[in-house]
Short mmCIF file of C-alpha atoms in Angstrom, two decimals:
data_model
loop_
_atom_site.label_atom_id
_atom_site.label_comp_id
_atom_site.label_asym_id
_atom_site.label_seq_id
_atom_site.Cartn_x
_atom_site.Cartn_y
_atom_site.Cartn_z
CA MET P 242 -18.53 8.36 46.31
CA SER P 243 -18.41 4.72 45.24
CA ILE P 244 -15.92 3.32 42.76
CA SER P 245 -18.66 2.90 40.11
CA GLY P 246 -19.72 6.53 40.61
CA ARG P 247 -16.19 7.83 40.20
CA SER P 248 -15.76 5.68 37.09
CA ALA P 249 -18.96 7.08 35.55
CA MET P 250 -17.87 10.64 36.29
CA PHE P 251 -14.44 10.03 34.74
CA SER P 252 -16.07 8.58 31.62
CA ARG P 253 -18.28 11.66 31.25
CA GLN P 254 -15.27 13.96 31.65
CA VAL P 255 -13.36 12.05 28.97
CA SER P 256 -16.39 12.19 26.68
CA ASP P 257 -16.79 15.96 27.22
CA LEU P 258 -13.10 16.50 26.52
CA ALA P 259 -13.23 14.42 23.34
CA SER P 260 -16.30 16.31 22.08
CA ALA P 261 -14.55 19.64 22.72
CA LEU P 262 -11.54 18.68 20.60
CA PRO P 263 -11.73 19.18 16.82
CA ASP P 264 -12.48 16.05 14.82
CA GLU P 265 -9.62 15.81 12.33
CA ARG P 266 -10.81 12.61 10.69
CA PRO P 267 -11.35 12.86 6.91
CA VAL P 268 -14.82 13.31 5.45
CA THR P 269 -15.71 10.16 3.50
CA ALA P 270 -19.14 11.03 2.06
CA VAL P 271 -21.30 14.09 1.25
CA CYS P 272 -25.02 14.43 0.55
CA VAL P 273 -27.82 17.01 0.49
CA VAL P 274 -31.17 16.70 2.30
CA GLU P 275 -34.34 18.73 2.18
CA SER P 276 -35.03 18.33 5.88
CA ILE P 277 -32.60 18.02 8.78
CA SER P 278 -34.64 15.08 10.03
CA GLY P 279 -33.88 13.34 6.72
CA CYS P 280 -30.13 13.28 7.40
CA PRO P 281 -29.01 9.64 6.83
CA PRO P 282 -27.62 7.57 9.73
CA GLY P 283 -23.90 8.18 10.20
CA PHE P 284 -24.14 11.68 8.66
CA THR P 285 -24.16 15.06 10.38
CA ALA P 286 -26.11 17.98 8.94
CA VAL P 287 -24.47 21.42 8.64
CA ALA P 288 -27.61 22.97 10.15
CA ARG P 289 -26.31 26.24 11.66
CA THR P 290 -24.11 29.02 10.33
CA TYR P 291 -20.62 29.21 11.79
CA ASP P 292 -20.63 32.96 12.50
CA LEU P 293 -24.23 33.76 13.46
CA ASP P 294 -25.57 30.41 14.65
CA THR P 295 -28.59 30.87 12.40
CA ASP P 296 -30.29 28.48 9.98
CA ALA P 297 -27.76 27.21 7.39
CA ASP P 298 -30.40 26.62 4.70
CA LEU P 299 -28.66 26.65 1.29
CA TRP P 300 -31.86 27.05 -0.75
CA LYS P 301 -33.28 30.30 0.73
CA ASP P 302 -36.69 30.03 -0.89
CA GLY P 303 -39.37 32.71 -0.94
CA PHE P 304 -42.03 33.29 1.69
CA TRP P 305 -44.89 31.56 -0.13
CA ARG P 306 -43.32 28.11 -0.47
CA ARG P 307 -40.85 27.01 2.18
CA GLU P 308 -38.08 24.71 0.86
CA THR P 309 -34.75 24.03 2.49
CA ARG P 310 -31.48 22.32 1.62
CA TYR P 311 -28.81 21.24 4.08
CA LEU P 312 -25.39 19.78 3.44
CA CYS P 313 -24.60 16.56 5.32
CA LEU P 314 -21.18 15.04 6.01
CA SER P 315 -20.04 11.62 7.17
CA LYS P 316 -16.70 10.39 8.47
CA LEU P 317 -17.58 6.71 8.62
CA GLU P 318 -15.43 4.40 6.50
CA ASN P 319 -18.45 2.58 5.07
CA ALA P 320 -20.52 5.71 4.35
CA GLY P 321 -19.11 6.30 0.85
CA VAL P 322 -16.80 4.46 -1.51
CA ALA P 323 -14.64 2.04 0.47
CA GLY P 324 -11.04 3.21 0.89
CA HIS P 325 -11.78 6.76 -0.37
CA VAL P 326 -11.93 10.22 1.23
CA VAL P 327 -13.32 13.58 0.10
CA GLU P 328 -10.26 15.43 -1.15
CA ASP P 329 -11.93 18.63 -2.32
CA VAL P 330 -15.25 20.48 -2.79
CA ALA P 331 -16.14 23.28 -5.20
CA VAL P 332 -19.06 25.57 -6.05
CA ILE P 333 -19.89 25.89 -9.77
CA GLY P 334 -22.71 27.30 -11.90
CA GLU P 335 -25.87 25.27 -12.36
CA ARG P 336 -25.00 24.44 -15.97
CA ASP P 337 -21.21 24.37 -15.64
CA MET P 338 -19.17 21.22 -16.06
CA PRO P 339 -17.47 20.16 -12.83
CA PRO P 340 -13.67 20.15 -12.43
CA GLU P 341 -11.86 16.95 -13.34
CA SER P 342 -12.78 13.93 -11.17
CA HIS P 343 -15.49 15.87 -9.28
CA THR P 344 -18.95 14.39 -8.65
CA PHE P 345 -22.38 16.08 -8.83
CA LEU P 346 -24.96 16.12 -6.04
CA PRO P 347 -28.06 16.47 -8.25
CA HIS P 348 -30.80 15.33 -5.86
CA THR P 349 -31.70 15.38 -2.18
CA THR P 350 -31.10 12.07 -0.44
CA ASP P 351 -34.31 12.11 1.60
CA THR P 352 -36.87 13.28 -0.99
CA GLY P 353 -35.15 12.93 -4.38
CA ASN P 354 -35.89 16.54 -5.32
CA LYS P 355 -33.56 18.87 -7.15
CA ALA P 356 -30.64 19.67 -4.84
CA TRP P 357 -29.61 23.15 -5.98
CA LYS P 358 -30.70 26.24 -7.85
CA LYS P 359 -28.48 28.66 -9.82
CA LYS P 360 -25.30 27.17 -8.31
CA GLN P 361 -24.31 23.74 -7.10
CA LEU P 362 -21.70 22.06 -4.94
CA VAL P 363 -19.53 19.24 -6.31
CA TYR P 364 -16.91 17.09 -4.56
CA LYS P 365 -13.92 14.92 -5.39
CA LEU P 366 -13.24 11.44 -4.01
CA THR P 367 -9.69 10.10 -3.87
CA ALA P 368 -8.23 6.81 -2.69
CA VAL P 369 -6.89 7.34 0.81
CA GLU P 370 -3.45 5.90 0.00
CA VAL P 371 -2.77 8.49 -2.71
CA ALA P 372 -4.60 11.51 -1.27
CA SER P 373 -2.24 14.38 -0.41
CA ARG P 374 -4.96 16.14 1.59
CA PHE P 375 -8.62 15.69 2.53
CA ILE P 376 -11.62 17.61 3.85
CA VAL P 377 -12.09 17.43 7.63
CA ASP P 378 -14.89 20.03 8.01
CA VAL P 379 -17.31 22.19 6.00
CA ILE P 380 -18.98 25.31 7.43
CA VAL P 381 -21.52 27.87 6.23
CA LEU P 382 -21.18 31.62 6.94
CA GLY P 383 -24.31 33.77 7.27
CA ARG P 384 -22.82 37.27 7.19
CA GLN P 385 -19.04 37.03 7.28
CA LYS P 386 -17.47 37.54 3.86
CA ALA P 387 -13.99 36.21 4.64
CA ASN P 388 -13.00 32.67 5.51
CA PRO P 389 -12.13 32.09 9.21
CA GLU P 390 -8.59 31.17 10.14
CA GLY P 391 -7.81 27.58 9.29
CA PHE P 392 -10.59 27.40 6.65
CA SER P 393 -10.48 27.90 2.89
CA LEU P 394 -13.21 29.66 0.91
CA VAL P 395 -15.11 27.32 -1.43
CA GLY P 396 -17.76 29.63 -2.87
CA GLU P 397 -21.16 31.27 -2.43
CA LEU P 398 -24.52 29.49 -2.46
CA ASN P 399 -27.64 31.69 -2.38
CA GLY P 400 -25.97 34.42 -0.35
CA LEU P 401 -24.17 32.09 2.08
CA LEU P 402 -20.44 31.41 1.97
CA VAL P 403 -19.23 27.81 2.10
CA CYS P 404 -15.78 27.15 3.58
CA CYS P 405 -13.85 23.96 4.17
CA LYS P 406 -10.98 22.85 6.35
CA TYR P 407 -8.26 20.60 4.96
CA GLY P 408 -6.23 17.96 6.72
CA GLN P 409 -2.87 16.69 5.51
CA ALA P 410 -2.48 13.00 4.77
CA MET P 411 0.23 11.23 6.75
CA PRO P 412 2.90 9.58 4.57
CA THR P 413 2.70 5.81 4.53
CA PRO P 414 5.81 4.30 6.17
CA LYS P 415 7.96 2.31 3.77
CA ARG P 416 8.81 -1.26 4.59
CA ALA P 417 12.47 -2.12 4.95
CA ALA P 418 13.92 -3.95 1.96
CA PRO P 419 14.60 -7.65 2.58
CA ALA P 420 18.20 -8.70 3.13
CA PRO P 421 19.92 -9.99 -0.06
CA PRO P 422 20.24 -13.79 -0.28
CA LEU P 423 23.55 -15.54 0.27
CA PRO P 424 25.62 -16.31 -2.87
CA TYR P 425 24.33 -19.36 -4.73
CA SER P 426 26.28 -22.54 -4.14
CA PRO P 427 25.43 -25.73 -6.07
CA ALA P 428 27.09 -27.76 -3.34
CA ALA P 429 24.96 -26.06 -0.69
CA ARG P 430 21.81 -26.83 -2.69
CA ASN P 431 22.49 -30.44 -3.73
CA GLY P 432 25.12 -31.54 -1.26
CA PRO P 433 25.03 -32.10 2.47
CA LYS P 434 23.64 -29.31 4.65
CA VAL P 435 26.37 -27.17 6.15
CA PRO P 436 26.26 -24.24 8.57
CA ASP P 437 25.83 -20.70 7.18
CA SER P 438 29.24 -19.74 8.59
CA THR P 439 30.82 -22.32 6.31
CA LEU P 440 29.07 -20.81 3.31
CA ALA P 441 30.28 -17.36 4.25
CA GLN P 442 33.91 -18.58 4.36
CA GLY P 443 33.65 -20.42 1.05
CA TYR P 444 32.26 -23.88 0.39
CA ALA P 445 34.21 -26.19 -1.91
CA GLY P 446 32.36 -28.44 -4.29
CA ILE P 447 33.93 -31.65 -2.88
CA ASP P 448 33.32 -30.84 0.79
CA GLY P 449 31.35 -33.59 2.46
CA VAL P 450 31.74 -36.05 -0.44
CA PRO P 451 32.75 -39.48 1.00
CA PHE P 452 35.85 -41.09 -0.49
CA VAL P 453 35.08 -44.78 -1.00
CA ILE P 454 36.15 -47.43 -3.50
CA ASN P 455 33.69 -48.08 -6.27
CA PRO P 456 31.85 -51.30 -5.42
CA LYS P 457 32.69 -52.65 -8.90
CA LEU P 458 36.39 -52.57 -7.98
CA ASN P 459 35.92 -54.02 -4.53
CA LYS P 460 36.61 -57.69 -5.39
CA SER P 461 38.10 -59.07 -2.23
CA LYS P 462 38.85 -62.53 -3.70
CA GLU P 463 41.03 -61.13 -6.48
CA LEU P 464 42.83 -58.73 -4.14
CA LYS P 465 43.95 -61.63 -1.95
CA HIS P 466 46.01 -63.15 -4.82
CA PHE P 467 47.34 -59.80 -6.12
CA THR P 468 51.02 -59.04 -5.38
CA LEU P 469 53.15 -56.05 -6.31
CA THR P 470 56.56 -56.45 -7.90
CA ASN P 471 59.38 -55.73 -5.50
CA ALA P 472 60.60 -52.48 -7.00
CA SER P 473 63.48 -52.19 -4.55
CA SER P 474 65.36 -55.08 -6.25
CA MET P 475 65.14 -53.45 -9.73
CA THR P 476 67.79 -51.22 -11.27
CA VAL P 477 67.15 -47.96 -13.09
CA GLU P 478 67.64 -49.72 -16.42
CA ASP P 479 65.07 -52.37 -15.46
CA LEU P 480 62.53 -49.64 -14.59
CA GLU P 481 63.19 -47.80 -17.86
CA LYS P 482 62.68 -50.99 -19.86
CA LEU P 483 59.50 -51.73 -17.94
CA THR P 484 58.04 -48.28 -18.58
CA ASP P 485 59.53 -47.61 -22.00
CA TYR P 486 56.90 -46.77 -24.67
CA ASP P 487 57.63 -44.85 -27.88
CA PHE P 488 53.99 -43.97 -28.81
CA ARG P 489 54.67 -45.26 -32.34
CA THR P 490 51.02 -46.16 -32.99
CA GLU P 491 49.70 -42.78 -31.82
CA TYR P 492 52.13 -40.82 -34.00
CA ALA P 493 51.19 -42.88 -37.04
CA THR P 494 47.47 -42.31 -36.45
CA LEU P 495 48.02 -38.57 -36.03
CA GLN P 496 50.07 -38.40 -39.27
CA GLN P 497 47.35 -40.19 -41.25
CA ALA P 498 44.70 -37.86 -39.91
CA THR P 499 46.60 -34.69 -40.89
CA THR P 500 47.74 -35.91 -44.34
CA PRO P 501 45.49 -34.46 -47.13
#
């Protein structure tokens, strides 16, 4: 057998295996059709009963006028409301109000006729990020009166039992919290850039500040003729006389300021 032949056979085997496995993707949209051929693109009709493999017609009309109703499901993301899944389905009376947040299916998608008689099926859409569970399959039972293992009983429609299978939503992984910023340092913001290791050890406000003489004081001509007194030839008395100051003016000013 050639390489292309073996590849084609392997692809068919993978496809057969995939079709044999249960499809656990969430149902995203539900509708009702009068004819199986009227099932919209991307939808699958629940056309046969789960237990007897007979016609899964949910209308069960009389012999004189043949009318049928089939439930259709879709698992495509763009089939219903974007970002939503079918969280639940329920069977209620024809004139009953639906449970909270549930939606009616009043008409057939293909012909626009009335969808149900006596009882009706309603469903609930929920945003996928908050849904705790969702519908992955809906079946119809022709004779069996108890739900199969793994399925939950929804209700009875014209003598047929409707059951659904739930899937559990996977928790959304939480993102790790960002690392806290380093302590704020005015010198690090306005001063010269320093390595992070320096910041971690403590960064003084005067680090990196150049020590230079103010240009206003840098008068080279005057400095050439400036000489310091030879302090080594002065006695202690001479130094005391030179630095003696009794703060007489300051005391007088302070006394005047405090006198009422």
